[in-house]
């Protein structure tokens, strides 16, 4: 990924899908929407997510998990 002379944002995927500190409605679509928003604004986007969050979402059939899975399978979502 070449990002010359552009600003790069790192998105905390685990926080975004959970809705932040006070979030109660876990939804993977929020992460995909955030990636799309910053990309359209011309930023380089690096979404990251904890492995634990990803596998927890998978096991709970969380809304938007398929979208997060596609993001991961495309190589755009970095796991740690």
mmCIF file of C-alpha atoms in Angstrom:
data_model
loop_
_atom_site.group_PDB
_atom_site.id
_atom_site.type_symbol
_atom_site.label_atom_id
_atom_site.label_comp_id
_atom_site.label_asym_id
_atom_site.label_seq_id
_atom_site.Cartn_x
_atom_site.Cartn_y
_atom_site.Cartn_z
ATOM 1 C CA UNK A 1 0.000 0.000 0.000
ATOM 2 C CA UNK A 2 1.623 3.239 -1.117
ATOM 3 C CA UNK A 3 0.456 6.342 0.682
ATOM 4 C CA UNK A 4 2.714 9.200 -0.355
ATOM 5 C CA UNK A 5 1.951 12.713 0.891
ATOM 6 C CA UNK A 6 -1.338 11.611 2.426
ATOM 7 C CA UNK A 7 -2.583 11.387 5.944
ATOM 8 C CA UNK A 8 -3.190 7.945 7.344
ATOM 9 C CA UNK A 9 -5.759 7.070 9.975
ATOM 10 C CA UNK A 10 -5.666 3.948 12.108
ATOM 11 C CA UNK A 11 -9.123 2.732 13.101
ATOM 12 C CA UNK A 12 -9.581 0.750 16.306
ATOM 13 C CA UNK A 13 -11.993 -1.803 14.899
ATOM 14 C CA UNK A 14 -12.791 -3.403 18.249
ATOM 15 C CA UNK A 15 -13.959 -0.071 19.690
ATOM 16 C CA UNK A 16 -15.794 0.946 16.546
ATOM 17 C CA UNK A 17 -17.869 -2.233 16.266
ATOM 18 C CA UNK A 18 -18.790 -2.019 19.951
ATOM 19 C CA UNK A 19 -19.904 1.605 19.656
ATOM 20 C CA UNK A 20 -17.184 3.013 21.917
ATOM 21 C CA UNK A 21 -17.015 3.096 25.690
ATOM 22 C CA UNK A 22 -20.777 3.318 26.217
ATOM 23 C CA UNK A 23 -21.781 1.111 23.312
ATOM 24 C CA UNK A 24 -24.280 -1.672 23.698
ATOM 25 C CA UNK A 25 -25.187 -2.530 20.111
ATOM 26 C CA UNK A 26 -22.262 -4.378 18.552
ATOM 27 C CA UNK A 27 -22.375 -4.016 14.769
ATOM 28 C CA UNK A 28 -19.624 -4.763 12.274
ATOM 29 C CA UNK A 29 -21.182 -2.478 9.672
ATOM 30 C CA UNK A 30 -19.871 0.515 11.655
ATOM 31 C CA UNK A 31 -16.272 -0.475 10.938
ATOM 32 C CA UNK A 32 -16.903 -0.939 7.222
ATOM 33 C CA UNK A 33 -18.710 2.428 7.104
ATOM 34 C CA UNK A 34 -15.807 4.138 8.885
ATOM 35 C CA UNK A 35 -13.310 2.658 6.407
ATOM 36 C CA UNK A 36 -15.459 3.829 3.482
ATOM 37 C CA UNK A 37 -15.901 7.328 4.943
ATOM 38 C CA UNK A 38 -12.203 7.983 5.504
ATOM 39 C CA UNK A 39 -11.254 6.426 2.168
ATOM 40 C CA UNK A 40 -13.699 8.706 0.330
ATOM 41 C CA UNK A 41 -12.169 11.697 2.107
ATOM 42 C CA UNK A 42 -8.762 10.747 0.697
ATOM 43 C CA UNK A 43 -7.158 9.254 3.781
ATOM 44 C CA UNK A 44 -5.094 6.127 3.863
ATOM 45 C CA UNK A 45 -7.005 3.809 6.199
ATOM 46 C CA UNK A 46 -5.561 1.092 8.410
ATOM 47 C CA UNK A 47 -8.328 -0.725 10.279
ATOM 48 C CA UNK A 48 -7.121 -3.001 13.091
ATOM 49 C CA UNK A 49 -8.965 -5.426 15.337
ATOM 50 C CA UNK A 50 -8.078 -7.771 18.147
ATOM 51 C CA UNK A 51 -8.304 -11.446 17.230
ATOM 52 C CA UNK A 52 -10.421 -11.967 20.324
ATOM 53 C CA UNK A 53 -13.039 -9.462 19.172
ATOM 54 C CA UNK A 54 -13.221 -11.041 15.728
ATOM 55 C CA UNK A 55 -13.686 -14.578 17.047
ATOM 56 C CA UNK A 56 -16.150 -13.406 19.713
ATOM 57 C CA UNK A 57 -18.235 -11.737 16.986
ATOM 58 C CA UNK A 58 -18.133 -14.888 14.882
ATOM 59 C CA UNK A 59 -19.299 -17.057 17.754
ATOM 60 C CA UNK A 60 -22.177 -14.728 18.673
ATOM 61 C CA UNK A 61 -23.551 -14.173 15.142
ATOM 62 C CA UNK A 62 -23.180 -10.400 15.541
ATOM 63 C CA UNK A 63 -24.784 -8.076 12.982
ATOM 64 C CA UNK A 64 -22.315 -7.044 10.315
ATOM 65 C CA UNK A 65 -19.872 -9.861 11.016
ATOM 66 C CA UNK A 66 -19.969 -10.962 7.375
ATOM 67 C CA UNK A 67 -18.925 -7.436 6.336
ATOM 68 C CA UNK A 68 -16.008 -7.547 8.790
ATOM 69 C CA UNK A 69 -15.074 -11.001 7.493
ATOM 70 C CA UNK A 70 -14.986 -9.678 3.918
ATOM 71 C CA UNK A 71 -12.788 -6.779 5.070
ATOM 72 C CA UNK A 72 -10.426 -9.265 6.735
ATOM 73 C CA UNK A 73 -10.413 -11.661 3.769
ATOM 74 C CA UNK A 74 -9.574 -8.776 1.412
ATOM 75 C CA UNK A 75 -6.418 -8.126 3.432
ATOM 76 C CA UNK A 76 -7.519 -4.652 4.527
ATOM 77 C CA UNK A 77 -8.236 -5.505 8.180
ATOM 78 C CA UNK A 78 -5.142 -6.066 10.275
ATOM 79 C CA UNK A 79 -5.495 -8.465 13.166
ATOM 80 C CA UNK A 80 -3.455 -8.573 16.351
#
